[in-house]
mmCIF file of N, CA, C and O in Angstrom:
data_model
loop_
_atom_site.group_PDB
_atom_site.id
_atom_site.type_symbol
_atom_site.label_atom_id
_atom_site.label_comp_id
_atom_site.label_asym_id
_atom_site.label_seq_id
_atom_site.Cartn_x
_atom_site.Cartn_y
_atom_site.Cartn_z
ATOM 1 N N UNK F 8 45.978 29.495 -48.321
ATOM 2 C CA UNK F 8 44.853 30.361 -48.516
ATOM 3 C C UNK F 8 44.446 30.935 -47.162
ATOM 4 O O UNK F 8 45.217 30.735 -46.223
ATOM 5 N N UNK F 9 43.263 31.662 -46.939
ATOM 6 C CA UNK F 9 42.708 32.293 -45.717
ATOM 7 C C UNK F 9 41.950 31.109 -44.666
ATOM 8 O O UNK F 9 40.856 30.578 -44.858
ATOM 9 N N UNK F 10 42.713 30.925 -43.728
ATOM 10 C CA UNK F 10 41.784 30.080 -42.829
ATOM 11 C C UNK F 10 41.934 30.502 -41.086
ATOM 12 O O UNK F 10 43.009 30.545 -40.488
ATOM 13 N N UNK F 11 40.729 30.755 -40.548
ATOM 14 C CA UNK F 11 41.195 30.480 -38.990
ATOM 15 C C UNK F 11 40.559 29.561 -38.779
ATOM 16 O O UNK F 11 39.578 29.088 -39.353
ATOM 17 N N UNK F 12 41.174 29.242 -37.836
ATOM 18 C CA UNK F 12 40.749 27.305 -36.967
ATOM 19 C C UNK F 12 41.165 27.745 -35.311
ATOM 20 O O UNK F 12 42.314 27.832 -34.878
ATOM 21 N N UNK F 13 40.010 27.966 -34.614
ATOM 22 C CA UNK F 13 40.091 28.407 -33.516
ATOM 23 C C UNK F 13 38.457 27.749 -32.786
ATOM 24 O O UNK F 13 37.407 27.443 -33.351
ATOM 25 N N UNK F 14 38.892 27.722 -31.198
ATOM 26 C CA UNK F 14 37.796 27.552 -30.510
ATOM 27 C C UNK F 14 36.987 28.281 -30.302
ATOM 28 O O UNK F 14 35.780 28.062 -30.195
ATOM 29 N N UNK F 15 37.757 29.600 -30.188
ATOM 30 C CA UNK F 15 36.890 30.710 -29.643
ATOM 31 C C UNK F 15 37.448 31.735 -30.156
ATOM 32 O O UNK F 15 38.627 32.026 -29.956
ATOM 33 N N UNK F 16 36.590 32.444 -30.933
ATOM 34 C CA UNK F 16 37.238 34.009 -31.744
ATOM 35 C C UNK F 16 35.512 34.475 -31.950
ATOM 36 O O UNK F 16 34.432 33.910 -32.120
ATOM 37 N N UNK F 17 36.118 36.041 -31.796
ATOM 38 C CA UNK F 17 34.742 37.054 -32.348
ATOM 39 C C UNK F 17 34.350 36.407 -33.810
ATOM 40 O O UNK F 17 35.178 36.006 -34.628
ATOM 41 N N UNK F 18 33.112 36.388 -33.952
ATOM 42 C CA UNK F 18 32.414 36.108 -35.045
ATOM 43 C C UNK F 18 32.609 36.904 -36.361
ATOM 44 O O UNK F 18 32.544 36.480 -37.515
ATOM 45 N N UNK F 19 32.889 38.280 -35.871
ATOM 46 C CA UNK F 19 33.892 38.996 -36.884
ATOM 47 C C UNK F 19 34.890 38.980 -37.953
ATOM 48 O O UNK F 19 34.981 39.277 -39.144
ATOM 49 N N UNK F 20 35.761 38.394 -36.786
ATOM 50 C CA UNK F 20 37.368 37.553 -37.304
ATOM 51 C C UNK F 20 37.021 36.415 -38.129
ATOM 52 O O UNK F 20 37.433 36.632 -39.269
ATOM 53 N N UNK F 21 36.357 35.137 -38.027
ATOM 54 C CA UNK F 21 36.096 33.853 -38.710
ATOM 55 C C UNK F 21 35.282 34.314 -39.984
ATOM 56 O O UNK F 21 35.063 33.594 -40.958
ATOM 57 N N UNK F 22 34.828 35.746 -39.815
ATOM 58 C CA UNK F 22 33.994 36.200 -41.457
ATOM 59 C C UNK F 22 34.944 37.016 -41.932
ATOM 60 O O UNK F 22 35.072 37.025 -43.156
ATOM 61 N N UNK F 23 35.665 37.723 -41.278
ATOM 62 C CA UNK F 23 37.046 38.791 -42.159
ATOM 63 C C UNK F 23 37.876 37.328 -42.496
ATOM 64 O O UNK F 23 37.849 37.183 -43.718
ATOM 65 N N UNK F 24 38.325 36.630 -42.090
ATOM 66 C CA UNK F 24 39.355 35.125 -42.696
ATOM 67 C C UNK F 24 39.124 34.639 -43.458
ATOM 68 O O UNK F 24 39.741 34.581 -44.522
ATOM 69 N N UNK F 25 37.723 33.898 -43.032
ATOM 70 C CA UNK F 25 37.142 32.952 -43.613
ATOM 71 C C UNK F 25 36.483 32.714 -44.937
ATOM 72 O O UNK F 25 36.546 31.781 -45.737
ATOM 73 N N UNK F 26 35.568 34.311 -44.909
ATOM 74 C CA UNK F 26 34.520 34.515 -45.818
ATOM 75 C C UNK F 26 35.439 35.712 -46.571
ATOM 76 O O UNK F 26 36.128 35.323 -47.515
ATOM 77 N N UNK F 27 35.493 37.064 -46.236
ATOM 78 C CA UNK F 27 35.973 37.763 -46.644
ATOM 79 C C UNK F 27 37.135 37.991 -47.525
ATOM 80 O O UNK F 27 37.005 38.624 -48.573
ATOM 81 N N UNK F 28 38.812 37.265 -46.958
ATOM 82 C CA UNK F 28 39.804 36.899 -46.821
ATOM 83 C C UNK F 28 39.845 36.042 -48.389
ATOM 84 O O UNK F 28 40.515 36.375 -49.366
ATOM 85 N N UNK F 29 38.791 34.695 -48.262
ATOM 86 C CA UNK F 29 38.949 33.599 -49.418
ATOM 87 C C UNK F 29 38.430 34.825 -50.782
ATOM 88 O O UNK F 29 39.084 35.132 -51.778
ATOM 89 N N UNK F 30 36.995 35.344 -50.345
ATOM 90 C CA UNK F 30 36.566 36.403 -51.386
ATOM 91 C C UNK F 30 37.478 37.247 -52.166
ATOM 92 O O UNK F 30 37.427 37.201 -53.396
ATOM 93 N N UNK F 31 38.494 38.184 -51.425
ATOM 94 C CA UNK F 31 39.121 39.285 -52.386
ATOM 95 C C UNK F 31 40.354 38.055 -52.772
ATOM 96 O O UNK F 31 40.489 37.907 -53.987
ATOM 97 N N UNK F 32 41.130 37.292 -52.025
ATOM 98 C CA UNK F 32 42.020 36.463 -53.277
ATOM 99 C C UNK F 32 41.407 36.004 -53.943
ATOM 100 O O UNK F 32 41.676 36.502 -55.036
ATOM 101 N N UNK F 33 40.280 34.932 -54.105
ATOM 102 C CA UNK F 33 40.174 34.545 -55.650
ATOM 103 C C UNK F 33 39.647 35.651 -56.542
ATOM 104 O O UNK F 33 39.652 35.488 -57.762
ATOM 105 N N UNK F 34 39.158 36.853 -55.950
ATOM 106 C CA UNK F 34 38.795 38.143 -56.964
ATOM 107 C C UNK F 34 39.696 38.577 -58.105
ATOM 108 O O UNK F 34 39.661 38.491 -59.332
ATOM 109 N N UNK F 35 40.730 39.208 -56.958
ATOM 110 C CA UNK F 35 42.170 39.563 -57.135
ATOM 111 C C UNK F 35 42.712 38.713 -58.183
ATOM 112 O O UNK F 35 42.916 39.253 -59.270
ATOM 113 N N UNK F 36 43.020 37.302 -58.030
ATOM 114 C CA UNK F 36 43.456 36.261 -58.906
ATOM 115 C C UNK F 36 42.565 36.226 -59.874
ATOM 116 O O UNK F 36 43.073 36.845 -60.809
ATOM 117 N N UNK F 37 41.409 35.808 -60.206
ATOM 118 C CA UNK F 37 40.572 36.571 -61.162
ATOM 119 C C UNK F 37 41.107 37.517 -62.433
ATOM 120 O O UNK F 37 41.503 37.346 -63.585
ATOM 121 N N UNK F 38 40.843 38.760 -61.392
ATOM 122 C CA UNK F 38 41.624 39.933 -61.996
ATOM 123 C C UNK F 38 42.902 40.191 -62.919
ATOM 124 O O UNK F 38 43.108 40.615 -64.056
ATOM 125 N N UNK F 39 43.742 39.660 -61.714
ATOM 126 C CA UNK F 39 45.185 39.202 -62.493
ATOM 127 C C UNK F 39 44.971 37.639 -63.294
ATOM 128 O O UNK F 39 45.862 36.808 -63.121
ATOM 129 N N UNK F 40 44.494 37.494 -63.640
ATOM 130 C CA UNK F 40 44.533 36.511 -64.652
ATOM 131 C C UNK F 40 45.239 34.850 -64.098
ATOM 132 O O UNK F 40 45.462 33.766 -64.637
ATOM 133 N N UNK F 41 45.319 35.147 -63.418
ATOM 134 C CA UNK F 41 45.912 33.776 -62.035
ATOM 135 C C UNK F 41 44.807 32.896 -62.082
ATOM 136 O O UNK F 41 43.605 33.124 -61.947
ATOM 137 N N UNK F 42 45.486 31.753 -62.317
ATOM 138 C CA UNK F 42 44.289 30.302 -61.937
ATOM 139 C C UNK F 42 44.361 30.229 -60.616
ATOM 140 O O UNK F 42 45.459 30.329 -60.069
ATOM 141 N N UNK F 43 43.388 30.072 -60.004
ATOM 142 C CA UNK F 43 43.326 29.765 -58.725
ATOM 143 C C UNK F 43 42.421 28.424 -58.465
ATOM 144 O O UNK F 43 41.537 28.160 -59.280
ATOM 145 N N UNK F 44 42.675 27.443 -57.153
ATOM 146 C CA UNK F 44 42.191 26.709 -56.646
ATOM 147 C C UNK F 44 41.074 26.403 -55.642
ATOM 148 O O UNK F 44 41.472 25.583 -54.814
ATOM 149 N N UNK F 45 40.033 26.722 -55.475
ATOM 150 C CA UNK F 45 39.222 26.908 -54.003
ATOM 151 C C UNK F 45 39.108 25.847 -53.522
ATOM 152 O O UNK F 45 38.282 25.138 -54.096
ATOM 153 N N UNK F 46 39.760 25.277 -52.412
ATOM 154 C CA UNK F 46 39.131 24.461 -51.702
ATOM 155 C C UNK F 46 38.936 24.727 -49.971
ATOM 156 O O UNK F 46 39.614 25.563 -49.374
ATOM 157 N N UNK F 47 37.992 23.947 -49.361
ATOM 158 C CA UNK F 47 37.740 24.251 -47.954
ATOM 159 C C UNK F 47 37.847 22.889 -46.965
ATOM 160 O O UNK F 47 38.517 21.867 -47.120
ATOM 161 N N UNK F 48 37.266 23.134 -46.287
ATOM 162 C CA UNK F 48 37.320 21.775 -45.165
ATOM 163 C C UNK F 48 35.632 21.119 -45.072
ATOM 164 O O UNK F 48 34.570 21.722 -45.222
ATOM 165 N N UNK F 49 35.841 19.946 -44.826
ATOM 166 C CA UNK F 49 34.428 19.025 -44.777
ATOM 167 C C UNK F 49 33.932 20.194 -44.146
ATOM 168 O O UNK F 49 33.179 20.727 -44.961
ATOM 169 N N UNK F 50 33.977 20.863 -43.092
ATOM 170 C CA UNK F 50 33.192 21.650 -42.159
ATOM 171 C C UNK F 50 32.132 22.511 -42.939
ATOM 172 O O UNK F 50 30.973 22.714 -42.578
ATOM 173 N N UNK F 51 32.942 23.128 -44.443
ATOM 174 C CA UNK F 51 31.563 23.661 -44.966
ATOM 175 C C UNK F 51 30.591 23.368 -45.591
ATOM 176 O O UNK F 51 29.822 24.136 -46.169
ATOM 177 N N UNK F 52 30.536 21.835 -45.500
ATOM 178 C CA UNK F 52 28.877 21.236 -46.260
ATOM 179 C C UNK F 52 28.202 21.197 -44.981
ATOM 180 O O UNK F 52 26.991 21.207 -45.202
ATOM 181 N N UNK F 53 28.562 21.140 -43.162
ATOM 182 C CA UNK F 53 27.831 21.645 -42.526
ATOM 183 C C UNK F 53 27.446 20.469 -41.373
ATOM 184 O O UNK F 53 28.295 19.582 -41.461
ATOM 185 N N UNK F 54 26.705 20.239 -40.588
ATOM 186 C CA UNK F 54 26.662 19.023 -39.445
ATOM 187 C C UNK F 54 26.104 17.759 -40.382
ATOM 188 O O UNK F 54 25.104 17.768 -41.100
ATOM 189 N N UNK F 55 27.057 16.657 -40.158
ATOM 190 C CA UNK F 55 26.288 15.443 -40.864
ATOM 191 C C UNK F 55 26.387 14.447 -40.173
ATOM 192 O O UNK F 55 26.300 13.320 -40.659
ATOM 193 N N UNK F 56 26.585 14.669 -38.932
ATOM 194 C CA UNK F 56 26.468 13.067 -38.188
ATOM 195 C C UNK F 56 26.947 11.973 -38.570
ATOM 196 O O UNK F 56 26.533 10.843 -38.309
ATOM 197 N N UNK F 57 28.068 12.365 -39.368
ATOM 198 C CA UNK F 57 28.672 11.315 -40.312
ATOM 199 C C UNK F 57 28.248 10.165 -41.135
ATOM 200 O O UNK F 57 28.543 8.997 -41.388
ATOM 201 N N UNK F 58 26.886 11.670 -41.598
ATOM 202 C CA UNK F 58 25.892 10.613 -42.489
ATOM 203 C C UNK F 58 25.344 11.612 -43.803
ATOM 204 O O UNK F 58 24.328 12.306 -43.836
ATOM 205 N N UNK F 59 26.664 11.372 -45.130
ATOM 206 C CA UNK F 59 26.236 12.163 -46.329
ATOM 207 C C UNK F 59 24.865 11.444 -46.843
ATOM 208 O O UNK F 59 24.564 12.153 -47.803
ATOM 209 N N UNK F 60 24.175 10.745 -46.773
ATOM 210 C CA UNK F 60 23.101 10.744 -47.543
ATOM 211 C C UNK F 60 22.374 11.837 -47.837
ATOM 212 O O UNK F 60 22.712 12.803 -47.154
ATOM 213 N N UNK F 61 21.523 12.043 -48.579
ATOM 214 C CA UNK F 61 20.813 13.128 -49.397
ATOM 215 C C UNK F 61 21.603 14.061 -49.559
ATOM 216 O O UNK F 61 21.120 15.166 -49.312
ATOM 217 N N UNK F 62 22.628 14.042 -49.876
ATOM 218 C CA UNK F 62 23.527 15.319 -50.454
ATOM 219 C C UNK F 62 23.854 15.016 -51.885
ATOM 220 O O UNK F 62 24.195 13.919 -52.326
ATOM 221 N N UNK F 63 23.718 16.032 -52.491
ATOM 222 C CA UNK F 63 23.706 15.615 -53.741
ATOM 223 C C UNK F 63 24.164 17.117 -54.638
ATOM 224 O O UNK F 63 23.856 18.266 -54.321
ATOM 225 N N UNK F 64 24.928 16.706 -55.748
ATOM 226 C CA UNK F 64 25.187 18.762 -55.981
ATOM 227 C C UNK F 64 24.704 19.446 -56.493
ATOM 228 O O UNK F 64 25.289 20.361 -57.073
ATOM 229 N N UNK F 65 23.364 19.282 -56.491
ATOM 230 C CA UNK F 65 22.538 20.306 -56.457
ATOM 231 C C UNK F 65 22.411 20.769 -55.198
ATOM 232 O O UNK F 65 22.008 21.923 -55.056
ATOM 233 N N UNK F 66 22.678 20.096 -54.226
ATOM 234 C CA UNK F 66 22.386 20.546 -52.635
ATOM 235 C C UNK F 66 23.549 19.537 -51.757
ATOM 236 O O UNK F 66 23.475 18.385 -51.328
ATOM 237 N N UNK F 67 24.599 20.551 -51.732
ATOM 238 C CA UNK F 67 26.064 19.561 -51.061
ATOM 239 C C UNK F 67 26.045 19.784 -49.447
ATOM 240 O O UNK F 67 26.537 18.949 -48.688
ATOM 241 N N UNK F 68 25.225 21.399 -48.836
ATOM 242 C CA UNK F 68 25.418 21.530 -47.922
ATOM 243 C C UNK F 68 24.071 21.112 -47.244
ATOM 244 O O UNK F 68 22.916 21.117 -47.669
ATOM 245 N N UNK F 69 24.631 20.739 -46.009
ATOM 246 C CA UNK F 69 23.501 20.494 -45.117
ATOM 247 C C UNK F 69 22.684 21.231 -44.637
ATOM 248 O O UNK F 69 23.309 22.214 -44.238
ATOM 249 N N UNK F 70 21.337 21.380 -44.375
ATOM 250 C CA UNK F 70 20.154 22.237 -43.861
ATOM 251 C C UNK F 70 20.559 22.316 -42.504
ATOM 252 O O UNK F 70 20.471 23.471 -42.087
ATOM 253 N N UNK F 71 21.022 21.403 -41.566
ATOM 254 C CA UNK F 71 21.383 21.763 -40.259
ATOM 255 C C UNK F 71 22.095 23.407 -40.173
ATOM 256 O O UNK F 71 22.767 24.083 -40.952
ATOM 257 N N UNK F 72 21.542 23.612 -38.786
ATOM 258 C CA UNK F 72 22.657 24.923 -38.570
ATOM 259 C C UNK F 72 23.821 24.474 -38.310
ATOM 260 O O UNK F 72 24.041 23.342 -37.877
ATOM 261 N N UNK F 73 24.463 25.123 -38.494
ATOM 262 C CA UNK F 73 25.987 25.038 -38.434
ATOM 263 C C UNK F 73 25.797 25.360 -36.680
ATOM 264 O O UNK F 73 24.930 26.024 -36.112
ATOM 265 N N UNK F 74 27.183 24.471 -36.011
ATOM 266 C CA UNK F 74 27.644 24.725 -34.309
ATOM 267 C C UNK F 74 28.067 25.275 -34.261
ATOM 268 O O UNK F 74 27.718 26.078 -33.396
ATOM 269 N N UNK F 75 29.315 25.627 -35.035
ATOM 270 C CA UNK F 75 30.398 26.823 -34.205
ATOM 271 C C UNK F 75 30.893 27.889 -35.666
ATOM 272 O O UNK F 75 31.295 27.465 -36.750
ATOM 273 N N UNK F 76 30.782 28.751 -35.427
ATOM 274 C CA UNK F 76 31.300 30.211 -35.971
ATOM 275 C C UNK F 76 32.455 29.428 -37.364
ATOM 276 O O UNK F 76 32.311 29.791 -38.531
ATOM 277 N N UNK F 77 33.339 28.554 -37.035
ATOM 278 C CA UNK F 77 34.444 28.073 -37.952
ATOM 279 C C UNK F 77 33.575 27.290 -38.824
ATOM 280 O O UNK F 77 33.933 26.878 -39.927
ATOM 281 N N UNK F 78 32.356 27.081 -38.277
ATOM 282 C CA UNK F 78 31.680 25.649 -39.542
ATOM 283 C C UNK F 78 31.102 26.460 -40.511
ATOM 284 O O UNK F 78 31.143 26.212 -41.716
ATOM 285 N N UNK F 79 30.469 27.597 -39.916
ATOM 286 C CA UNK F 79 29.375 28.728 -40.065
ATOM 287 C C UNK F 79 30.274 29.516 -41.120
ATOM 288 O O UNK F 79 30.127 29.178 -42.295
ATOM 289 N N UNK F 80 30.948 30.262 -40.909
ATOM 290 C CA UNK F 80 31.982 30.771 -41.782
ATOM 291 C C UNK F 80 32.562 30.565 -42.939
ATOM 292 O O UNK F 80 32.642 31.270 -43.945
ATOM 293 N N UNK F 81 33.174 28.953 -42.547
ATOM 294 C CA UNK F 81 33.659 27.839 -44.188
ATOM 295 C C UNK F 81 32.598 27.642 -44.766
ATOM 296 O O UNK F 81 32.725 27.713 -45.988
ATOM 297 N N UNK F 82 31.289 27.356 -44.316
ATOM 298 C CA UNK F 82 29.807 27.136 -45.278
ATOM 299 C C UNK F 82 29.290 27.959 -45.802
ATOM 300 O O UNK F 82 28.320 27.603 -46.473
ATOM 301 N N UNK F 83 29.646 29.526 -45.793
ATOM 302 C CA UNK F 83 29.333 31.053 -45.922
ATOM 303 C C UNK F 83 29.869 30.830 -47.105
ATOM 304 O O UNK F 83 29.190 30.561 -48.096
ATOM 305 N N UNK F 84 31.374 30.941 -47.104
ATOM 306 C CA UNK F 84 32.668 31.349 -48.402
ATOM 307 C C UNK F 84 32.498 30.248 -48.987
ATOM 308 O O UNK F 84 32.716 30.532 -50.164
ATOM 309 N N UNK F 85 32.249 29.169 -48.937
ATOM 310 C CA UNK F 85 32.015 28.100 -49.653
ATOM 311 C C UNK F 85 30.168 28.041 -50.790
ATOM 312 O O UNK F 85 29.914 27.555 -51.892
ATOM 313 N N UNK F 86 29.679 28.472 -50.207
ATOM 314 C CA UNK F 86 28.032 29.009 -50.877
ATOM 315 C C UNK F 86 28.108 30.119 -51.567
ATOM 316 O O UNK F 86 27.366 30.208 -52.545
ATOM 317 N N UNK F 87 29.113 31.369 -51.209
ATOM 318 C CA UNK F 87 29.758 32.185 -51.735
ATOM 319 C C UNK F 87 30.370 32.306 -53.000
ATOM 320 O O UNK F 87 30.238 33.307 -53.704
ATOM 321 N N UNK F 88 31.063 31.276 -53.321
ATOM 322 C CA UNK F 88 32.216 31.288 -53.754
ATOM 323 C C UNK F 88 31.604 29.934 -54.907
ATOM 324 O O UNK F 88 32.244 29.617 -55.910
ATOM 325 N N UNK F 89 30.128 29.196 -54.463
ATOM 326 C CA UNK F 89 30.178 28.477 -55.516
ATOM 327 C C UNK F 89 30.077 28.919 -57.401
ATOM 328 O O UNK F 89 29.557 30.033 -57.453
ATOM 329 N N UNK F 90 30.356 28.476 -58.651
ATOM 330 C CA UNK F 90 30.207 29.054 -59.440
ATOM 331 C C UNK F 90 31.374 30.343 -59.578
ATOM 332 O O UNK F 90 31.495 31.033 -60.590
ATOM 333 N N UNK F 91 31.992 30.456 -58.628
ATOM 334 C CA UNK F 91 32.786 32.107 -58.911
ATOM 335 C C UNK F 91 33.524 32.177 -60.207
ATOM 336 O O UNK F 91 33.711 33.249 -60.782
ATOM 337 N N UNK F 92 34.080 30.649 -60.814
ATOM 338 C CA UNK F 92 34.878 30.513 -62.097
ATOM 339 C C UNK F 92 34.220 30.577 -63.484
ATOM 340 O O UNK F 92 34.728 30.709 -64.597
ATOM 341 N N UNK F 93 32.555 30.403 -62.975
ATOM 342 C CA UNK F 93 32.247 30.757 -63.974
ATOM 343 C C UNK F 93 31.349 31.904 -64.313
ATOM 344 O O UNK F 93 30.484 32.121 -65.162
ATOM 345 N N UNK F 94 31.820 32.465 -63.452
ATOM 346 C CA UNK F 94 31.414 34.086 -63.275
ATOM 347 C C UNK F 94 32.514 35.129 -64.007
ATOM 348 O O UNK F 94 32.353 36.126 -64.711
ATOM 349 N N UNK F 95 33.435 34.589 -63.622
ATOM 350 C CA UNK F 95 34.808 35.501 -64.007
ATOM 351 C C UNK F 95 35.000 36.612 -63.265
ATOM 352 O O UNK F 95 34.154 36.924 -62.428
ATOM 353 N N UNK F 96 36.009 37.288 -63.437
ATOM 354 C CA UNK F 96 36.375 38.398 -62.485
ATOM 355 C C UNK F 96 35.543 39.631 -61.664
ATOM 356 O O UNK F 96 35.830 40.397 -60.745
ATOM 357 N N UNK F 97 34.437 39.407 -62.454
ATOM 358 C CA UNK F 97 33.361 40.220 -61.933
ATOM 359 C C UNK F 97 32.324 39.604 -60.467
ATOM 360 O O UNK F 97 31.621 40.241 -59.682
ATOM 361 N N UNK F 98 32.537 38.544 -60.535
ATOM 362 C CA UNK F 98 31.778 37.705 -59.575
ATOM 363 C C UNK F 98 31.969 39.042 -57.977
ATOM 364 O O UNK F 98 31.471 38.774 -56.884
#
């Protein structure tokens, strides 16, 4: 699927990949009638100090700001993208 994993990139690029990128394939797949899979990296529920308590799914991501542009990005397309299957192709 669409991922960059970088230290340092324009904030641009990690939302055209990240956010953008995941958006028109599962659209597209959607569209064409393709099952598709979404998954992302721990990074987009967001800083947890390696402490999930109070997460719960009604609320998976963390209130912290996100540190770096790659956390920021996967937590975007991931909040994005929740529900998209049961939206259907129109999402």
């Amino acid at each position: 699927m669409a991922a960059l994993v970088k230290r340092k990139a324009p904030k641009a690029q990690f939302d055209a990949v990240n956010i953008t990128s995941t958006e028109m394939l599962l659209s597209e797949a959607a569209r064409a009638g393709i099952p598709a899979v979404y998954t992302s990296s721990f990074f987009a529920l967001g800083p947890s100090d390696g402490i999930a308590a109070g997460r719960t799914p009604q609320m998976p991501h963390s209130l912290e700001k996100p540190h770096t542009d790659y956390e920021r990005s996967k937590r975007e397309a991931d909040i994005r993208l929740e529900g998209c299957g049961a939206r259907g192709p129109d999402w």
